[in-house]
PDB file of C-alpha atoms in Angstrom:
ATOM      1  CA  VAL A   1       0.000   0.000   0.000  1.00 68.00           C
ATOM      2  CA  GLY A   2       2.862   2.364   0.810  1.00 69.00           C
ATOM      3  CA  ALA A   3       4.501   1.670  -2.533  1.00 65.00           C
ATOM      4  CA  VAL A   4       1.259   2.335  -4.410  1.00 65.00           C
ATOM      5  CA  LEU A   5       0.565   5.542  -2.493  1.00 69.00           C
ATOM      6  CA  PHE A   6       3.999   7.108  -2.691  1.00 69.00           C
ATOM      7  CA  HIS A   7       5.600   5.599  -5.806  1.00 66.00           C
ATOM      8  CA  VAL A   8       2.632   5.205  -8.106  1.00 63.00           C
ATOM      9  CA  SER A   9       4.492   6.700 -11.068  1.00 63.00           C
ATOM     10  CA  SER A  10       7.942   5.232 -10.552  1.00 65.00           C
ATOM     11  CA  ARG A  11       9.772   1.941 -10.827  1.00 70.00           C
ATOM     12  CA  TYR A  12       9.521   1.406  -7.058  1.00 72.00           C
ATOM     13  CA  ARG A  13       5.952   0.171  -7.422  1.00 73.00           C
ATOM     14  CA  MET A  14       7.273  -2.999  -9.101  1.00 77.00           C
ATOM     15  CA  PRO A  15       7.229  -5.061  -5.873  1.00 78.00           C
ATOM     16  CA  VAL A  16       3.420  -4.839  -5.729  1.00 79.00           C
ATOM     17  CA  ILE A  17       3.006  -6.531  -9.127  1.00 81.00           C
ATOM     18  CA  PRO A  18       2.879 -10.131  -7.755  1.00 85.00           C
ATOM     19  CA  PHE A  19      -0.004  -9.143  -5.469  1.00 84.00           C
ATOM     20  CA  VAL A  20      -1.844  -7.190  -8.162  1.00 84.00           C
ATOM     21  CA  MET A  21      -1.512 -10.218 -10.465  1.00 89.00           C
ATOM     22  CA  LEU A  22      -3.684 -12.189  -8.057  1.00 91.00           C
ATOM     23  CA  PHE A  23      -6.524  -9.704  -8.480  1.00 91.00           C
ATOM     24  CA  ALA A  24      -5.958  -9.593 -12.235  1.00 89.00           C
ATOM     25  CA  ALA A  25      -6.230 -13.380 -12.425  1.00 92.00           C
ATOM     26  CA  TYR A  26      -9.459 -13.276 -10.447  1.00 93.00           C
ATOM     27  CA  GLY A  27     -10.782 -10.546 -12.764  1.00 90.00           C
ATOM     28  CA  GLY A  28      -9.987 -12.697 -15.796  1.00 91.00           C
ATOM     29  CA  TRP A  29     -11.747 -15.676 -14.232  1.00 93.00           C
ATOM     30  CA  VAL A  30     -14.846 -13.539 -13.514  1.00 93.00           C
ATOM     31  CA  LEU A  31     -14.965 -12.416 -17.157  1.00 92.00           C
ATOM     32  CA  VAL A  32     -14.877 -16.036 -18.305  1.00 93.00           C
ATOM     33  CA  MET A  33     -17.672 -16.962 -15.862  1.00 93.00           C
ATOM     34  CA  TRP A  34     -19.843 -14.075 -17.106  1.00 92.00           C
ATOM     35  CA  MET A  35     -19.330 -15.231 -20.682  1.00 92.00           C
ATOM     36  CA  ARG A  36     -20.332 -18.788 -19.784  1.00 92.00           C
ATOM     37  CA  ALA A  37     -23.391 -17.512 -17.915  1.00 92.00           C
ATOM     38  CA  LYS A  38     -24.176 -15.130 -20.818  1.00 91.00           C
ATOM     39  CA  SER A  39     -24.216 -12.189 -18.433  1.00 92.00           C
ATOM     40  CA  TRP A  40     -23.578  -9.822 -21.284  1.00 92.00           C
ATOM     41  CA  ARG A  41     -24.514  -6.666 -19.390  1.00 92.00           C
ATOM     42  CA  SER A  42     -21.884  -7.288 -16.683  1.00 92.00           C
ATOM     43  CA  PHE A  43     -19.367  -8.441 -19.281  1.00 92.00           C
ATOM     44  CA  GLY A  44     -19.937  -5.379 -21.471  1.00 93.00           C
ATOM     45  CA  PHE A  45     -19.705  -3.000 -18.516  1.00 93.00           C
ATOM     46  CA  ALA A  46     -16.403  -4.549 -17.413  1.00 92.00           C
ATOM     47  CA  MET A  47     -14.967  -4.449 -20.947  1.00 92.00           C
ATOM     48  CA  GLY A  48     -15.999  -0.793 -21.258  1.00 94.00           C
ATOM     49  CA  ILE A  49     -14.089   0.073 -18.098  1.00 93.00           C
ATOM     50  CA  LEU A  50     -11.120  -1.937 -19.369  1.00 92.00           C
ATOM     51  CA  LEU A  51     -11.210  -0.046 -22.677  1.00 94.00           C
ATOM     52  CA  VAL A  52     -11.211   3.324 -20.894  1.00 94.00           C
ATOM     53  CA  LEU A  53      -8.283   2.292 -18.697  1.00 90.00           C
ATOM     54  CA  TRP A  54      -6.340   0.913 -21.667  1.00 91.00           C
ATOM     55  CA  THR A  55      -6.908   4.105 -23.656  1.00 92.00           C
ATOM     56  CA  GLY A  56      -5.688   6.232 -20.759  1.00 89.00           C
ATOM     57  CA  TYR A  57      -2.609   4.036 -20.440  1.00 84.00           C
ATOM     58  CA  ARG A  58      -1.759   4.369 -24.146  1.00 86.00           C
ATOM     59  CA  VAL A  59      -2.235   8.150 -24.102  1.00 86.00           C
ATOM     60  CA  ALA A  60       0.045   8.496 -21.074  1.00 80.00           C
ATOM     61  CA  LEU A  61       2.628   6.190 -22.637  1.00 73.00           C
ATOM     62  CA  ASN A  62       2.672   8.160 -25.884  1.00 76.00           C
ATOM     63  CA  ARG A  63       3.061  11.438 -24.005  1.00 75.00           C
ATOM     64  CA  TRP A  64       5.929   9.961 -22.033  1.00 65.00           C
ATOM     65  CA  GLY A  65       7.630   8.881 -25.244  1.00 58.00           C
ATOM     66  CA  VAL A  66       7.358  12.356 -26.748  1.00 61.00           C
ATOM     67  CA  GLY A  67       8.787  14.038 -23.668  1.00 58.00           C
ATOM     68  CA  SER A  68      11.604  11.547 -23.106  1.00 63.00           C
ATOM     69  CA  ASN A  69      14.989  11.341 -24.766  1.00 67.00           C
ATOM     70  CA  LEU A  70      14.844   7.727 -25.854  1.00 75.00           C
ATOM     71  CA  GLY A  71      18.361   7.946 -27.250  1.00 82.00           C
ATOM     72  CA  GLN A  72      19.935   8.762 -23.883  1.00 86.00           C
ATOM     73  CA  ASP A  73      20.630   5.161 -22.860  1.00 88.00           C
ATOM     74  CA  PRO A  74      22.368   4.116 -26.106  1.00 92.00           C
ATOM     75  CA  PHE A  75      24.238   7.452 -26.021  1.00 93.00           C
ATOM     76  CA  ASN A  76      25.539   6.725 -22.524  1.00 93.00           C
ATOM     77  CA  LEU A  77      26.523   3.186 -23.483  1.00 93.00           C
ATOM     78  CA  GLY A  78      28.201   4.337 -26.670  1.00 94.00           C
ATOM     79  CA  THR A  79      30.121   7.049 -24.832  1.00 94.00           C
ATOM     80  CA  SER A  80      31.308   4.533 -22.236  1.00 95.00           C
ATOM     81  CA  TYR A  81      32.583   2.217 -24.957  1.00 95.00           C
ATOM     82  CA  LEU A  82      34.205   5.194 -26.717  1.00 95.00           C
ATOM     83  CA  TRP A  83      36.247   6.125 -23.665  1.00 94.00           C
ATOM     84  CA  ALA A  84      37.130   2.459 -23.181  1.00 95.00           C
ATOM     85  CA  ASN A  85      38.473   2.542 -26.774  1.00 95.00           C
ATOM     86  CA  GLU A  86      36.003  -0.163 -27.866  1.00 96.00           C
ATOM     87  CA  ASN A  87      35.150   1.790 -30.972  1.00 95.00           C
ATOM     88  CA  GLY A  88      33.097  -0.832 -32.816  1.00 95.00           C
ATOM     89  CA  ARG A  89      30.686  -1.196 -29.927  1.00 95.00           C
ATOM     90  CA  ALA A  90      30.658   2.552 -29.363  1.00 95.00           C
ATOM     91  CA  LEU A  91      29.635   3.153 -32.966  1.00 96.00           C
ATOM     92  CA  ALA A  92      26.741   0.683 -32.804  1.00 95.00           C
ATOM     93  CA  PHE A  93      25.185   2.374 -29.772  1.00 95.00           C
ATOM     94  CA  LEU A  94      25.875   5.947 -30.881  1.00 95.00           C
ATOM     95  CA  GLU A  95      24.300   5.295 -34.282  1.00 95.00           C
ATOM     96  CA  GLU A  96      21.301   3.781 -32.495  1.00 93.00           C
ATOM     97  CA  ALA A  97      21.010   6.925 -30.370  1.00 92.00           C
ATOM     98  CA  GLU A  98      21.190   9.102 -33.494  1.00 91.00           C
ATOM     99  CA  GLN A  99      18.276   7.238 -35.079  1.00 90.00           C
ATOM    100  CA  TYR A 100      15.893   8.623 -32.459  1.00 85.00           C
ATOM    101  CA  GLY A 101      16.389  12.104 -33.924  1.00 79.00           C
ATOM    102  CA  GLN A 102      16.925  13.674 -30.502  1.00 73.00           C
ATOM    103  CA  GLY A 103      20.689  14.077 -30.665  1.00 79.00           C
ATOM    104  CA  ASP A 104      22.527  17.163 -29.423  1.00 88.00           C
ATOM    105  CA  GLY A 105      26.028  18.402 -30.154  1.00 92.00           C
ATOM    106  CA  ALA A 106      27.621  15.928 -27.739  1.00 93.00           C
ATOM    107  CA  LEU A 107      26.135  12.926 -29.552  1.00 94.00           C
ATOM    108  CA  TYR A 108      27.404  14.048 -32.950  1.00 95.00           C
ATOM    109  CA  TYR A 109      30.793  15.004 -31.527  1.00 96.00           C
ATOM    110  CA  ASN A 110      31.207  11.521 -30.052  1.00 96.00           C
ATOM    111  CA  LEU A 111      30.066  10.041 -33.362  1.00 96.00           C
ATOM    112  CA  GLY A 112      32.749  12.113 -35.072  1.00 96.00           C
ATOM    113  CA  LEU A 113      35.408  10.826 -32.688  1.00 96.00           C
ATOM    114  CA  THR A 114      34.319   7.245 -33.291  1.00 97.00           C
ATOM    115  CA  TYR A 115      34.210   7.568 -37.079  1.00 96.00           C
ATOM    116  CA  ALA A 116      37.660   9.176 -37.042  1.00 95.00           C
ATOM    117  CA  ARG A 117      39.112   6.358 -34.942  1.00 95.00           C
ATOM    118  CA  LEU A 118      37.641   3.854 -37.386  1.00 95.00           C
ATOM    119  CA  ASP A 119      39.185   5.810 -40.301  1.00 94.00           C
ATOM    120  CA  LYS A 120      35.806   6.844 -41.694  1.00 95.00           C
ATOM    121  CA  LYS A 121      36.869  10.393 -42.445  1.00 94.00           C
ATOM    122  CA  SER A 122      33.896  11.511 -44.557  1.00 94.00           C
ATOM    123  CA  LYS A 123      31.431  10.365 -41.895  1.00 96.00           C
ATOM    124  CA  ALA A 124      33.569  11.960 -39.183  1.00 96.00           C
ATOM    125  CA  LYS A 125      33.400  15.311 -41.011  1.00 96.00           C
ATOM    126  CA  TRP A 126      29.628  14.977 -41.356  1.00 96.00           C
ATOM    127  CA  ALA A 127      29.256  14.219 -37.638  1.00 96.00           C
ATOM    128  CA  TYR A 128      31.427  17.169 -36.550  1.00 96.00           C
ATOM    129  CA  GLU A 129      29.488  19.488 -38.851  1.00 96.00           C
ATOM    130  CA  GLU A 130      26.240  18.236 -37.334  1.00 95.00           C
ATOM    131  CA  ALA A 131      27.690  18.863 -33.864  1.00 96.00           C
ATOM    132  CA  LEU A 132      28.530  22.456 -34.838  1.00 96.00           C
ATOM    133  CA  ALA A 133      25.072  22.940 -36.314  1.00 94.00           C
ATOM    134  CA  ARG A 134      23.721  22.242 -32.828  1.00 93.00           C
ATOM    135  CA  ASP A 135      26.455  23.995 -30.841  1.00 94.00           C
ATOM    136  CA  VAL A 136      28.297  26.646 -32.829  1.00 95.00           C
ATOM    137  CA  ASN A 137      30.733  27.208 -29.934  1.00 94.00           C
ATOM    138  CA  MET A 138      32.019  23.632 -29.694  1.00 95.00           C
ATOM    139  CA  VAL A 139      35.737  24.410 -29.936  1.00 95.00           C
ATOM    140  CA  THR A 140      36.956  20.818 -30.085  1.00 96.00           C
ATOM    141  CA  ALA A 141      34.735  20.089 -33.074  1.00 96.00           C
ATOM    142  CA  TYR A 142      36.429  22.913 -35.018  1.00 97.00           C
ATOM    143  CA  VAL A 143      39.836  21.586 -34.011  1.00 96.00           C
ATOM    144  CA  ASN A 144      39.048  18.019 -35.030  1.00 96.00           C
ATOM    145  CA  LEU A 145      37.548  19.146 -38.337  1.00 96.00           C
ATOM    146  CA  GLY A 146      40.668  21.202 -38.903  1.00 96.00           C
ATOM    147  CA  ASN A 147      42.853  18.171 -38.184  1.00 96.00           C
ATOM    148  CA  ILE A 148      40.993  16.105 -40.773  1.00 96.00           C
ATOM    149  CA  SER A 149      41.334  18.880 -43.360  1.00 95.00           C
ATOM    150  CA  PHE A 150      45.035  19.175 -42.542  1.00 96.00           C
ATOM    151  CA  HIS A 151      45.647  15.453 -43.068  1.00 94.00           C
ATOM    152  CA  GLU A 152      43.714  15.638 -46.330  1.00 94.00           C
ATOM    153  CA  GLY A 153      46.047  18.396 -47.518  1.00 95.00           C
ATOM    154  CA  ASP A 154      43.396  21.132 -47.441  1.00 95.00           C
ATOM    155  CA  TYR A 155      45.587  23.489 -45.398  1.00 96.00           C
ATOM    156  CA  HIS A 156      43.648  26.690 -46.065  1.00 96.00           C
ATOM    157  CA  LYS A 157      40.415  25.127 -44.835  1.00 96.00           C
ATOM    158  CA  ALA A 158      42.261  23.794 -41.793  1.00 96.00           C
ATOM    159  CA  ILE A 159      43.584  27.291 -41.012  1.00 96.00           C
ATOM    160  CA  GLY A 160      40.049  28.681 -41.186  1.00 96.00           C
ATOM    161  CA  LEU A 161      38.715  26.036 -38.827  1.00 96.00           C
ATOM    162  CA  TYR A 162      41.529  26.566 -36.312  1.00 96.00           C
ATOM    163  CA  ARG A 163      40.823  30.301 -36.408  1.00 96.00           C
ATOM    164  CA  GLU A 164      37.138  29.618 -35.672  1.00 96.00           C
ATOM    165  CA  ALA A 165      38.212  27.600 -32.627  1.00 96.00           C
ATOM    166  CA  LEU A 166      40.495  30.396 -31.436  1.00 96.00           C
ATOM    167  CA  LYS A 167      37.752  32.997 -31.854  1.00 95.00           C
ATOM    168  CA  ARG A 168      35.767  31.086 -29.268  1.00 94.00           C
ATOM    169  CA  ASP A 169      38.654  30.153 -26.996  1.00 94.00           C
ATOM    170  CA  GLY A 170      41.922  32.063 -27.237  1.00 91.00           C
ATOM    171  CA  GLN A 171      43.500  29.503 -24.921  1.00 92.00           C
ATOM    172  CA  ALA A 172      42.904  26.570 -27.274  1.00 93.00           C
ATOM    173  CA  TYR A 173      46.644  25.964 -27.557  1.00 94.00           C
ATOM    174  CA  ASN A 174      46.331  22.748 -29.518  1.00 94.00           C
ATOM    175  CA  ALA A 175      44.332  24.637 -32.140  1.00 96.00           C
ATOM    176  CA  ARG A 176      46.992  27.373 -32.300  1.00 96.00           C
ATOM    177  CA  ALA A 177      49.860  24.880 -32.531  1.00 96.00           C
ATOM    178  CA  ASN A 178      48.088  22.913 -35.259  1.00 96.00           C
ATOM    179  CA  MET A 179      47.357  26.140 -37.096  1.00 96.00           C
ATOM    180  CA  GLY A 180      51.080  26.799 -37.016  1.00 96.00           C
ATOM    181  CA  TRP A 181      51.681  23.568 -38.925  1.00 96.00           C
ATOM    182  CA  ALA A 182      48.985  24.442 -41.468  1.00 96.00           C
ATOM    183  CA  LEU A 183      50.523  27.889 -41.968  1.00 96.00           C
ATOM    184  CA  TYR A 184      53.955  26.345 -42.339  1.00 95.00           C
ATOM    185  CA  SER A 185      52.579  23.925 -44.940  1.00 95.00           C
ATOM    186  CA  VAL A 186      51.431  26.803 -47.173  1.00 95.00           C
ATOM    187  CA  GLY A 187      54.728  28.665 -46.831  1.00 94.00           C
ATOM    188  CA  ARG A 188      53.659  31.230 -44.229  1.00 94.00           C
ATOM    189  CA  GLU A 189      56.598  30.538 -41.905  1.00 94.00           C
ATOM    190  CA  ARG A 190      56.554  33.892 -40.102  1.00 94.00           C
ATOM    191  CA  GLU A 191      52.925  33.397 -39.039  1.00 95.00           C
ATOM    192  CA  ALA A 192      53.658  29.796 -38.115  1.00 95.00           C
ATOM    193  CA  ARG A 193      56.539  30.908 -35.895  1.00 95.00           C
ATOM    194  CA  GLU A 194      54.298  33.501 -34.218  1.00 95.00           C
ATOM    195  CA  ALA A 195      51.649  30.852 -33.531  1.00 96.00           C
ATOM    196  CA  TRP A 196      54.157  28.454 -31.988  1.00 96.00           C
ATOM    197  CA  GLU A 197      55.874  31.183 -29.953  1.00 95.00           C
ATOM    198  CA  THR A 198      52.498  32.245 -28.570  1.00 95.00           C
ATOM    199  CA  VAL A 199      51.826  28.692 -27.440  1.00 95.00           C
ATOM    200  CA  LEU A 200      55.273  28.204 -25.922  1.00 95.00           C
ATOM    201  CA  ARG A 201      55.043  31.403 -23.885  1.00 94.00           C
ATOM    202  CA  VAL A 202      52.182  29.808 -21.965  1.00 94.00           C
ATOM    203  CA  VAL A 203      52.908  26.087 -22.358  1.00 94.00           C
ATOM    204  CA  PRO A 204      56.715  25.851 -22.645  1.00 93.00           C
ATOM    205  CA  GLY A 205      56.795  22.113 -23.225  1.00 92.00           C
ATOM    206  CA  HIS A 206      53.994  21.888 -25.805  1.00 95.00           C
ATOM    207  CA  ARG A 207      55.257  19.059 -28.012  1.00 94.00           C
ATOM    208  CA  SER A 208      53.672  20.173 -31.280  1.00 94.00           C
ATOM    209  CA  ALA A 209      54.869  23.769 -30.904  1.00 95.00           C
ATOM    210  CA  VAL A 210      58.366  22.627 -29.877  1.00 95.00           C
ATOM    211  CA  ALA A 211      58.548  20.344 -32.927  1.00 95.00           C
ATOM    212  CA  GLY A 212      57.409  23.222 -35.135  1.00 94.00           C
ATOM    213  CA  MET A 213      60.065  25.584 -33.833  1.00 94.00           C
ATOM    214  CA  GLU A 214      62.694  22.895 -34.387  1.00 93.00           C
ATOM    215  CA  ARG A 215      61.482  22.470 -37.940  1.00 90.00           C
ATOM    216  CA  ILE A 216      61.925  26.124 -38.878  1.00 87.00           C
ATOM    217  CA  GLY A 217      64.961  26.626 -36.608  1.00 78.00           C
ATOM    218  CA  ARG A 218      64.877  28.673 -33.480  1.00 63.00           C
TER     219      ARG A 218
END
């Protein structure tokens, strides 16, 4: 009785189900007896009540489905597998979460990470772009998109993406260091040096910036 009174709309009412089943079984037996006795008035009245209750249940269930993020559980599972570096399993759950059409920037960002790890570059770019469509200030998505463009040899696009990241976070030192390499790749060594020096003033041991300075000669 306490569970029914205080947890009527939560999972904690589950312990009362075995007891309720006893009444349900009795109700089913009564319906059968009315049918055998041809007590159609009682049978019809009971079925009418059952229909009203069933309709109310379906309406409530549908409303719950609309208001709930049904992709949250596969998203959480996929993210857990992603951080455990089990990328195949991560992809299966993240793609399942995406199918619900309720995804936010975090879902598409994690999809981008997973596609990139599985060397599916075109899908990774699509996922990062979808993440930015939902969160235009997601700095890491700009950086990762820039990295893909850099490895594809599209250095000018990479520079633009790194700049977008730095507009939103001037302390995105990985973005600035990577931009240095993109600038160096298109022959803009002075700007590359400035980018790496800016990073090293704040993070003296930054490996990418150190390697860049060694490349052009301190």
